[in-house]
Structures are given as C-alpha cells and as structure tokens.
Amino acid sequence: GQNIDQPTEMTATEGAIVQINCTYQTSGFNGLFWYQQHAGEAPTFLSYNVLDGLEEKGRFSSFLSRSKGYSYLLLKELQMKDSASYLCAVSPRTDSWGKLQFGAGTQVVVTP
Amino acid sequence: EAGVTQFPSHSVIEKGQTVTLRCDPISGHDNLYWYRRVMGKEIKFLLHFVKESKQDESGMPNNRFLAERTGGTYSTLKVQPAELEDSGVYFCASSRGGGQDYGYTFGSGTRLTVV
C-alpha cells in the first residue's frame, strides 16, 4: 500500500531545534512538500524537495533522501508561533500534480 | 493577491439533507483541487479541475458527491444526500500550474458536520 508516516506529536522549548521525520512509500514520486497548519486555518506551504539533499529557508530546512523514502523538516530557533501541525505530503504522479498524498501531521508544541 | 476563499466556514446539517460547498480560487489559477480530512485521519485528495474540466476525480468517495466548475472560475462541491461519515473538513486549493513552484494555496476549509 501507500503510506506516509510521521510522528503524532513533538514538544520542544522556545529557542530549541526540532526535527520532524517523514517516511513514505508511494507508487511513484514527483516531489515532497511540507505544510504548516495552525488550528482552524489553511495549510500554508513551507518547502518542496524533489532532489536529494537539504533545502534551507531561514529558520526552516527540509531534507530528502529518495533512496530511503525519507524526509525531515528542521525548525530552528523555535518561537511560540511555531506551535502548529506540520504536514508531510508526496506528489506521487507526474500526470496529476494536484493529487498530493498527506501524512496525518505532526503537532508541534512549543513551550516557554 | 486574495487567497483561496471557501464558504461556508462551518455547516451543520442532518443526515439525508443536501449541502453545497463553494471555493473561489486565486484569480488566474487554472488548477483547482478539493481535499477532505475526516476526524483523526490524513487529508485526502478528492478531485482536480483544470479550468472547467475534471482532470482527476479518482478520490471522489461515491456518487453522492458532485463537483462542478462552470466557467473555470469558482467551484462547488455538493453532497446529496449527506451521510454521517461525510463529516469532516473540506479543503480547496489552487495553483497556477504545476504546484512545485507555488506549493498549492489552500483555503481555510469548510467544516461539515452531519448529525
């Protein structure tokens, strides 16, 4: 079957670093997305990886290993506003870009 | 630019009734997608429009769900008749082209509760 797995919840202290792992098994692969979603709001785009390696964007970085079916999202210098759900999503097909497959999301709780 | 707008934000209906959800994508975005998240589960794809045409509707659960995008602008998703298991949050997203450069912009969702 097709699976995208990520931890349910992670807790970290303000100013710390948190790494959210995502493993995937899909029938095809055409890129991996990370989204942030605050409760009751729209998921917002954080990053996209299609090649192996690390993509850095300010405090957020995303890593991909296609051979291992593995990605992580790294959040540095955590702030209280980073408390949210983080969604890993894979685009499995080149002919249907919009058909993203999502993991269940990781709830990150940032404590003072 | 204005974001993706969904209406209503919440809807509570009785089993057997009909509900219509609306999505207004970002102006100029040809691609429009519907997704759904039921309680405790992951967000799941329902269908994809390119302009007014259905590109992929493989995620539609059954024939009680009907999506339209007349004129290639806004889209509606009608559930008729609604069942208890249809409860969840329905998200709409849009993109100008392939989403890899734009990451698909999502709306805030419509929370549907069927009682």
PDB file of C-alpha atoms in Angstrom:
ATOM      1  CA  GLY A   1       0.000   0.000   0.000  1.00  0.00           C
ATOM      2  CA  GLN A   2       0.927   3.633   0.052  1.00  0.00           C
ATOM      3  CA  ASN A   3       1.946   5.153   3.360  1.00  0.00           C
ATOM      4  CA  ILE A   4       3.252   8.416   4.637  1.00  0.00           C
ATOM      5  CA  ASP A   5       4.292   8.236   8.278  1.00  0.00           C
ATOM      6  CA  GLN A   6       5.224  10.994  10.656  1.00  0.00           C
ATOM      7  CA  PRO A   7       5.153  11.272  14.457  1.00  0.00           C
ATOM      8  CA  THR A   8       1.901  12.375  16.024  1.00  0.00           C
ATOM      9  CA  GLU A   9       3.283  14.966  18.394  1.00  0.00           C
ATOM     10  CA  MET A  10       6.531  16.611  19.417  1.00  0.00           C
ATOM     11  CA  THR A  11       7.233  19.059  22.221  1.00  0.00           C
ATOM     12  CA  ALA A  12      10.173  21.441  22.358  1.00  0.00           C
ATOM     13  CA  THR A  13      11.266  24.548  24.203  1.00  0.00           C
ATOM     14  CA  GLU A  14      11.328  28.030  22.756  1.00  0.00           C
ATOM     15  CA  GLY A  15      14.687  28.683  21.111  1.00  0.00           C
ATOM     16  CA  ALA A  16      15.427  24.993  20.612  1.00  0.00           C
ATOM     17  CA  ILE A  17      15.599  22.889  17.433  1.00  0.00           C
ATOM     18  CA  VAL A  18      13.078  20.250  16.421  1.00  0.00           C
ATOM     19  CA  GLN A  19      13.351  17.714  13.616  1.00  0.00           C
ATOM     20  CA  ILE A  20      10.164  16.183  12.211  1.00  0.00           C
ATOM     21  CA  ASN A  21      10.732  12.976  10.285  1.00  0.00           C
ATOM     22  CA  CYS A  22       8.597  11.679   7.457  1.00  0.00           C
ATOM     23  CA  THR A  23       8.911   8.312   5.735  1.00  0.00           C
ATOM     24  CA  TYR A  24       6.975   7.446   2.650  1.00  0.00           C
ATOM     25  CA  GLN A  25       6.111   4.519   0.432  1.00  0.00           C
ATOM     26  CA  THR A  26       4.268   5.567  -2.695  1.00  0.00           C
ATOM     27  CA  SER A  27       3.763   4.087  -6.138  1.00  0.00           C
ATOM     28  CA  GLY A  28       5.670   6.972  -7.693  1.00  0.00           C
ATOM     29  CA  PHE A  29       7.494  10.067  -6.571  1.00  0.00           C
ATOM     30  CA  ASN A  30       7.436  13.539  -8.018  1.00  0.00           C
ATOM     31  CA  GLY A  31       8.331  15.643  -5.037  1.00  0.00           C
ATOM     32  CA  LEU A  32       7.672  16.084  -1.343  1.00  0.00           C
ATOM     33  CA  PHE A  33       6.038  19.067   0.319  1.00  0.00           C
ATOM     34  CA  TRP A  34       5.925  20.324   3.886  1.00  0.00           C
ATOM     35  CA  TYR A  35       2.996  22.428   5.062  1.00  0.00           C
ATOM     36  CA  GLN A  36       2.296  24.228   8.316  1.00  0.00           C
ATOM     37  CA  GLN A  37      -1.242  24.359   9.629  1.00  0.00           C
ATOM     38  CA  HIS A  38      -2.467  26.325  12.619  1.00  0.00           C
ATOM     39  CA  ALA A  39      -5.743  25.164  14.134  1.00  0.00           C
ATOM     40  CA  GLY A  40      -8.723  26.255  12.067  1.00  0.00           C
ATOM     41  CA  GLU A  41      -6.572  27.800   9.364  1.00  0.00           C
ATOM     42  CA  ALA A  42      -5.398  26.859   5.889  1.00  0.00           C
ATOM     43  CA  PRO A  43      -2.308  24.702   5.431  1.00  0.00           C
ATOM     44  CA  THR A  44       0.483  27.008   4.275  1.00  0.00           C
ATOM     45  CA  PHE A  45       3.367  25.962   2.053  1.00  0.00           C
ATOM     46  CA  LEU A  46       6.780  25.667   3.685  1.00  0.00           C
ATOM     47  CA  SER A  47       9.014  23.717   1.313  1.00  0.00           C
ATOM     48  CA  TYR A  48       9.312  21.452  -1.682  1.00  0.00           C
ATOM     49  CA  ASN A  49      12.029  18.842  -2.311  1.00  0.00           C
ATOM     50  CA  VAL A  50      12.394  16.757  -5.440  1.00  0.00           C
ATOM     51  CA  LEU A  51      16.165  16.128  -5.429  1.00  0.00           C
ATOM     52  CA  ASP A  52      18.178  14.566  -2.624  1.00  0.00           C
ATOM     53  CA  GLY A  53      19.688  16.981  -0.193  1.00  0.00           C
ATOM     54  CA  LEU A  54      18.953  19.873   2.078  1.00  0.00           C
ATOM     55  CA  GLU A  55      16.916  22.955   1.208  1.00  0.00           C
ATOM     56  CA  GLU A  56      17.285  25.841   3.632  1.00  0.00           C
ATOM     57  CA  LYS A  57      14.826  28.679   4.034  1.00  0.00           C
ATOM     58  CA  GLY A  58      15.539  30.880   7.000  1.00  0.00           C
ATOM     59  CA  ARG A  59      14.737  29.050  10.229  1.00  0.00           C
ATOM     60  CA  PHE A  60      13.222  26.112   8.344  1.00  0.00           C
ATOM     61  CA  SER A  61      15.140  23.468   6.402  1.00  0.00           C
ATOM     62  CA  SER A  62      13.918  20.352   4.632  1.00  0.00           C
ATOM     63  CA  PHE A  63      15.902  17.280   3.686  1.00  0.00           C
ATOM     64  CA  LEU A  64      15.125  14.486   1.252  1.00  0.00           C
ATOM     65  CA  SER A  65      16.601  11.055   0.590  1.00  0.00           C
ATOM     66  CA  ARG A  66      14.747   9.419  -2.273  1.00  0.00           C
ATOM     67  CA  SER A  67      16.583   6.111  -1.928  1.00  0.00           C
ATOM     68  CA  LYS A  68      15.472   5.835   1.684  1.00  0.00           C
ATOM     69  CA  GLY A  69      11.982   7.252   1.198  1.00  0.00           C
ATOM     70  CA  TYR A  70      12.761   9.733   3.938  1.00  0.00           C
ATOM     71  CA  SER A  71      12.465  13.418   4.601  1.00  0.00           C
ATOM     72  CA  TYR A  72      12.740  15.688   7.585  1.00  0.00           C
ATOM     73  CA  LEU A  73      11.731  19.226   8.399  1.00  0.00           C
ATOM     74  CA  LEU A  74      14.090  21.072  10.721  1.00  0.00           C
ATOM     75  CA  LEU A  75      12.780  24.011  12.703  1.00  0.00           C
ATOM     76  CA  LYS A  76      15.486  26.127  14.324  1.00  0.00           C
ATOM     77  CA  GLU A  77      15.272  28.871  16.963  1.00  0.00           C
ATOM     78  CA  LEU A  78      11.771  27.800  17.811  1.00  0.00           C
ATOM     79  CA  GLN A  79       9.239  30.513  18.521  1.00  0.00           C
ATOM     80  CA  MET A  80       5.867  30.203  20.252  1.00  0.00           C
ATOM     81  CA  LYS A  81       4.140  30.930  16.942  1.00  0.00           C
ATOM     82  CA  ASP A  82       5.687  27.756  15.514  1.00  0.00           C
ATOM     83  CA  SER A  83       3.223  25.699  17.565  1.00  0.00           C
ATOM     84  CA  ALA A  84       1.174  24.105  14.795  1.00  0.00           C
ATOM     85  CA  SER A  85       0.600  20.916  12.857  1.00  0.00           C
ATOM     86  CA  TYR A  86       3.232  20.099  10.227  1.00  0.00           C
ATOM     87  CA  LEU A  87       2.087  18.064   7.263  1.00  0.00           C
ATOM     88  CA  CYS A  88       4.278  15.957   5.016  1.00  0.00           C
ATOM     89  CA  ALA A  89       2.804  15.391   1.537  1.00  0.00           C
ATOM     90  CA  VAL A  90       4.063  13.495  -1.508  1.00  0.00           C
ATOM     91  CA  SER A  91       3.190  14.088  -5.142  1.00  0.00           C
ATOM     92  CA  PRO A  92       3.270  10.543  -6.482  1.00  0.00           C
ATOM     93  CA  ARG A  93       2.470  11.207 -10.128  1.00  0.00           C
ATOM     94  CA  THR A  94       3.813  13.396 -12.884  1.00  0.00           C
ATOM     95  CA  ASP A  95       0.489  13.477 -14.711  1.00  0.00           C
ATOM     96  CA  SER A  96      -1.592  14.668 -11.791  1.00  0.00           C
ATOM     97  CA  TRP A  97       0.274  17.295  -9.835  1.00  0.00           C
ATOM     98  CA  GLY A  98      -2.581  18.067  -7.546  1.00  0.00           C
ATOM     99  CA  LYS A  99      -3.040  14.593  -6.185  1.00  0.00           C
ATOM    100  CA  LEU A 100      -0.964  15.019  -3.079  1.00  0.00           C
ATOM    101  CA  GLN A 101      -0.847  12.236  -0.518  1.00  0.00           C
ATOM    102  CA  PHE A 102      -0.635  13.558   3.011  1.00  0.00           C
ATOM    103  CA  GLY A 103       0.648  12.170   6.254  1.00  0.00           C
ATOM    104  CA  ALA A 104      -1.554  12.611   9.305  1.00  0.00           C
ATOM    105  CA  GLY A 105       0.504  15.550  10.519  1.00  0.00           C
ATOM    106  CA  THR A 106       2.824  16.189  13.459  1.00  0.00           C
ATOM    107  CA  GLN A 107       1.564  18.502  16.181  1.00  0.00           C
ATOM    108  CA  VAL A 108       4.484  20.582  17.446  1.00  0.00           C
ATOM    109  CA  VAL A 109       4.035  22.173  20.839  1.00  0.00           C
ATOM    110  CA  VAL A 110       6.493  24.915  21.753  1.00  0.00           C
ATOM    111  CA  THR A 111       6.771  25.611  25.463  1.00  0.00           C
ATOM    112  CA  PRO A 112       8.248  28.727  27.125  1.00  0.00           C
TER     113      PRO A 112
ATOM    114  CA  GLU B   1      -3.493  38.857  -4.081  1.00  0.00           C
ATOM    115  CA  ALA B   2      -6.563  37.462  -2.383  1.00  0.00           C
ATOM    116  CA  GLY B   3      -6.226  33.901  -1.179  1.00  0.00           C
ATOM    117  CA  VAL B   4      -8.417  30.874  -1.742  1.00  0.00           C
ATOM    118  CA  THR B   5     -11.831  31.523  -0.238  1.00  0.00           C
ATOM    119  CA  GLN B   6     -14.214  28.847   0.957  1.00  0.00           C
ATOM    120  CA  PHE B   7     -17.814  29.239   2.012  1.00  0.00           C
ATOM    121  CA  PRO B   8     -19.329  28.454   4.409  1.00  0.00           C
ATOM    122  CA  SER B   9     -16.683  28.042   7.074  1.00  0.00           C
ATOM    123  CA  HIS B  10     -18.963  25.753   9.053  1.00  0.00           C
ATOM    124  CA  SER B  11     -22.079  23.793   8.176  1.00  0.00           C
ATOM    125  CA  VAL B  12     -24.210  21.541  10.338  1.00  0.00           C
ATOM    126  CA  ILE B  13     -26.854  19.516   8.522  1.00  0.00           C
ATOM    127  CA  GLU B  14     -28.994  16.500   9.198  1.00  0.00           C
ATOM    128  CA  LYS B  15     -28.391  13.154   7.602  1.00  0.00           C
ATOM    129  CA  GLY B  16     -30.201  12.988   4.285  1.00  0.00           C
ATOM    130  CA  GLN B  17     -30.012  16.695   3.592  1.00  0.00           C
ATOM    131  CA  THR B  18     -28.063  18.378   0.829  1.00  0.00           C
ATOM    132  CA  VAL B  19     -25.124  20.720   1.301  1.00  0.00           C
ATOM    133  CA  THR B  20     -23.179  22.741  -1.257  1.00  0.00           C
ATOM    134  CA  LEU B  21     -19.692  23.967  -0.540  1.00  0.00           C
ATOM    135  CA  ARG B  22     -18.110  26.723  -2.558  1.00  0.00           C
ATOM    136  CA  CYS B  23     -14.497  27.513  -3.377  1.00  0.00           C
ATOM    137  CA  ASP B  24     -13.159  30.654  -5.019  1.00  0.00           C
ATOM    138  CA  PRO B  25      -9.580  30.051  -6.164  1.00  0.00           C
ATOM    139  CA  ILE B  26      -6.930  32.699  -6.616  1.00  0.00           C
ATOM    140  CA  SER B  27      -7.678  34.677  -9.751  1.00  0.00           C
ATOM    141  CA  GLY B  28      -5.802  33.260 -12.721  1.00  0.00           C
ATOM    142  CA  HIS B  29      -5.248  29.841 -11.187  1.00  0.00           C
ATOM    143  CA  ASP B  30      -6.391  27.245 -13.696  1.00  0.00           C
ATOM    144  CA  ASN B  31      -5.892  24.333 -11.312  1.00  0.00           C
ATOM    145  CA  LEU B  32      -8.368  23.763  -8.516  1.00  0.00           C
ATOM    146  CA  TYR B  33      -8.346  20.851  -6.098  1.00  0.00           C
ATOM    147  CA  TRP B  34     -10.685  19.520  -3.452  1.00  0.00           C
ATOM    148  CA  TYR B  35      -9.430  17.618  -0.421  1.00  0.00           C
ATOM    149  CA  ARG B  36     -11.110  16.259   2.691  1.00  0.00           C
ATOM    150  CA  ARG B  37      -9.968  15.489   6.196  1.00  0.00           C
ATOM    151  CA  VAL B  38     -12.174  13.281   8.312  1.00  0.00           C
ATOM    152  CA  MET B  39     -11.684  13.119  12.068  1.00  0.00           C
ATOM    153  CA  GLY B  40      -8.353  11.616  13.073  1.00  0.00           C
ATOM    154  CA  LYS B  41      -7.282  10.845   9.535  1.00  0.00           C
ATOM    155  CA  GLU B  42      -4.995  12.446   7.000  1.00  0.00           C
ATOM    156  CA  ILE B  43      -6.062  14.947   4.354  1.00  0.00           C
ATOM    157  CA  LYS B  44      -7.200  13.025   1.277  1.00  0.00           C
ATOM    158  CA  PHE B  45      -7.470  14.098  -2.331  1.00  0.00           C
ATOM    159  CA  LEU B  46     -10.936  14.239  -3.876  1.00  0.00           C
ATOM    160  CA  LEU B  47     -10.528  15.748  -7.329  1.00  0.00           C
ATOM    161  CA  HIS B  48      -8.649  18.140  -9.590  1.00  0.00           C
ATOM    162  CA  PHE B  49     -10.019  20.624 -12.108  1.00  0.00           C
ATOM    163  CA  VAL B  50      -8.027  22.231 -14.889  1.00  0.00           C
ATOM    164  CA  LYS B  51     -10.161  25.206 -15.814  1.00  0.00           C
ATOM    165  CA  GLU B  52     -13.655  23.741 -16.112  1.00  0.00           C
ATOM    166  CA  SER B  53     -12.564  20.165 -16.887  1.00  0.00           C
ATOM    167  CA  LYS B  54     -12.148  17.378 -14.368  1.00  0.00           C
ATOM    168  CA  GLN B  55      -8.552  16.239 -14.707  1.00  0.00           C
ATOM    169  CA  ASP B  56      -8.715  13.603 -11.996  1.00  0.00           C
ATOM    170  CA  GLU B  57     -11.709  12.642  -9.866  1.00  0.00           C
ATOM    171  CA  SER B  58     -10.331   9.364  -8.591  1.00  0.00           C
ATOM    172  CA  GLY B  59     -10.669  10.432  -4.965  1.00  0.00           C
ATOM    173  CA  MET B  60     -14.401  11.127  -5.004  1.00  0.00           C
ATOM    174  CA  PRO B  61     -15.918   8.710  -2.464  1.00  0.00           C
ATOM    175  CA  ASN B  62     -19.158   7.880  -4.268  1.00  0.00           C
ATOM    176  CA  ASN B  63     -21.874   9.312  -6.478  1.00  0.00           C
ATOM    177  CA  ARG B  64     -23.388  11.327  -3.657  1.00  0.00           C
ATOM    178  CA  PHE B  65     -20.613  13.838  -4.292  1.00  0.00           C
ATOM    179  CA  LEU B  66     -20.814  16.158  -7.289  1.00  0.00           C
ATOM    180  CA  ALA B  67     -18.209  18.796  -8.104  1.00  0.00           C
ATOM    181  CA  GLU B  68     -18.594  21.467 -10.734  1.00  0.00           C
ATOM    182  CA  ARG B  69     -16.553  24.369 -12.003  1.00  0.00           C
ATOM    183  CA  THR B  70     -18.654  26.128 -14.570  1.00  0.00           C
ATOM    184  CA  GLY B  71     -16.734  28.767 -16.486  1.00  0.00           C
ATOM    185  CA  GLY B  72     -13.486  27.689 -14.931  1.00  0.00           C
ATOM    186  CA  THR B  73     -13.703  30.128 -12.036  1.00  0.00           C
ATOM    187  CA  TYR B  74     -15.260  29.117  -8.726  1.00  0.00           C
ATOM    188  CA  SER B  75     -16.138  25.537  -7.891  1.00  0.00           C
ATOM    189  CA  THR B  76     -18.910  23.897  -5.910  1.00  0.00           C
ATOM    190  CA  LEU B  77     -18.962  20.540  -4.179  1.00  0.00           C
ATOM    191  CA  LYS B  78     -22.426  19.182  -3.474  1.00  0.00           C
ATOM    192  CA  VAL B  79     -23.151  16.299  -1.152  1.00  0.00           C
ATOM    193  CA  GLN B  80     -26.588  14.775  -1.685  1.00  0.00           C
ATOM    194  CA  PRO B  81     -27.822  13.088   0.421  1.00  0.00           C
ATOM    195  CA  ALA B  82     -25.357  13.637   3.226  1.00  0.00           C
ATOM    196  CA  GLU B  83     -24.376  10.737   5.467  1.00  0.00           C
ATOM    197  CA  LEU B  84     -22.772  10.757   8.917  1.00  0.00           C
ATOM    198  CA  GLU B  85     -19.406   9.628   7.522  1.00  0.00           C
ATOM    199  CA  ASP B  86     -19.249  12.713   5.306  1.00  0.00           C
ATOM    200  CA  SER B  87     -18.432  14.830   8.351  1.00  0.00           C
ATOM    201  CA  GLY B  88     -15.008  16.420   8.151  1.00  0.00           C
ATOM    202  CA  VAL B  89     -13.140  19.441   6.893  1.00  0.00           C
ATOM    203  CA  TYR B  90     -13.262  20.043   3.152  1.00  0.00           C
ATOM    204  CA  PHE B  91     -10.307  21.965   1.779  1.00  0.00           C
ATOM    205  CA  CYS B  92      -9.940  23.610  -1.577  1.00  0.00           C
ATOM    206  CA  ALA B  93      -6.583  24.517  -3.088  1.00  0.00           C
ATOM    207  CA  SER B  94      -5.499  26.207  -6.286  1.00  0.00           C
ATOM    208  CA  SER B  95      -2.325  26.602  -8.304  1.00  0.00           C
ATOM    209  CA  ARG B  96      -1.320  28.419 -11.456  1.00  0.00           C
ATOM    210  CA  GLY B  97       0.480  25.460 -12.938  1.00  0.00           C
ATOM    211  CA  GLY B  98       2.346  22.514 -11.527  1.00  0.00           C
ATOM    212  CA  GLY B  99       2.427  23.115  -7.844  1.00  0.00           C
ATOM    213  CA  GLN B 100       6.109  22.503  -7.351  1.00  0.00           C
ATOM    214  CA  ASP B 101       6.925  26.172  -7.695  1.00  0.00           C
ATOM    215  CA  TYR B 102       3.918  27.547  -5.922  1.00  0.00           C
ATOM    216  CA  GLY B 103       3.115  24.900  -3.373  1.00  0.00           C
ATOM    217  CA  TYR B 104      -0.636  24.990  -3.902  1.00  0.00           C
ATOM    218  CA  THR B 105      -2.505  27.650  -1.940  1.00  0.00           C
ATOM    219  CA  PHE B 106      -5.124  26.167   0.364  1.00  0.00           C
ATOM    220  CA  GLY B 107      -8.298  27.692   1.678  1.00  0.00           C
ATOM    221  CA  SER B 108      -9.195  27.563   5.362  1.00  0.00           C
ATOM    222  CA  GLY B 109     -11.694  24.795   4.742  1.00  0.00           C
ATOM    223  CA  THR B 110     -15.359  24.141   5.374  1.00  0.00           C
ATOM    224  CA  ARG B 111     -16.084  22.147   8.496  1.00  0.00           C
ATOM    225  CA  LEU B 112     -19.064  19.929   7.706  1.00  0.00           C
ATOM    226  CA  THR B 113     -20.921  18.175  10.485  1.00  0.00           C
ATOM    227  CA  VAL B 114     -23.672  15.712   9.594  1.00  0.00           C
ATOM    228  CA  VAL B 115     -25.915  14.813  12.524  1.00  0.00           C
TER     229      VAL B 115
END
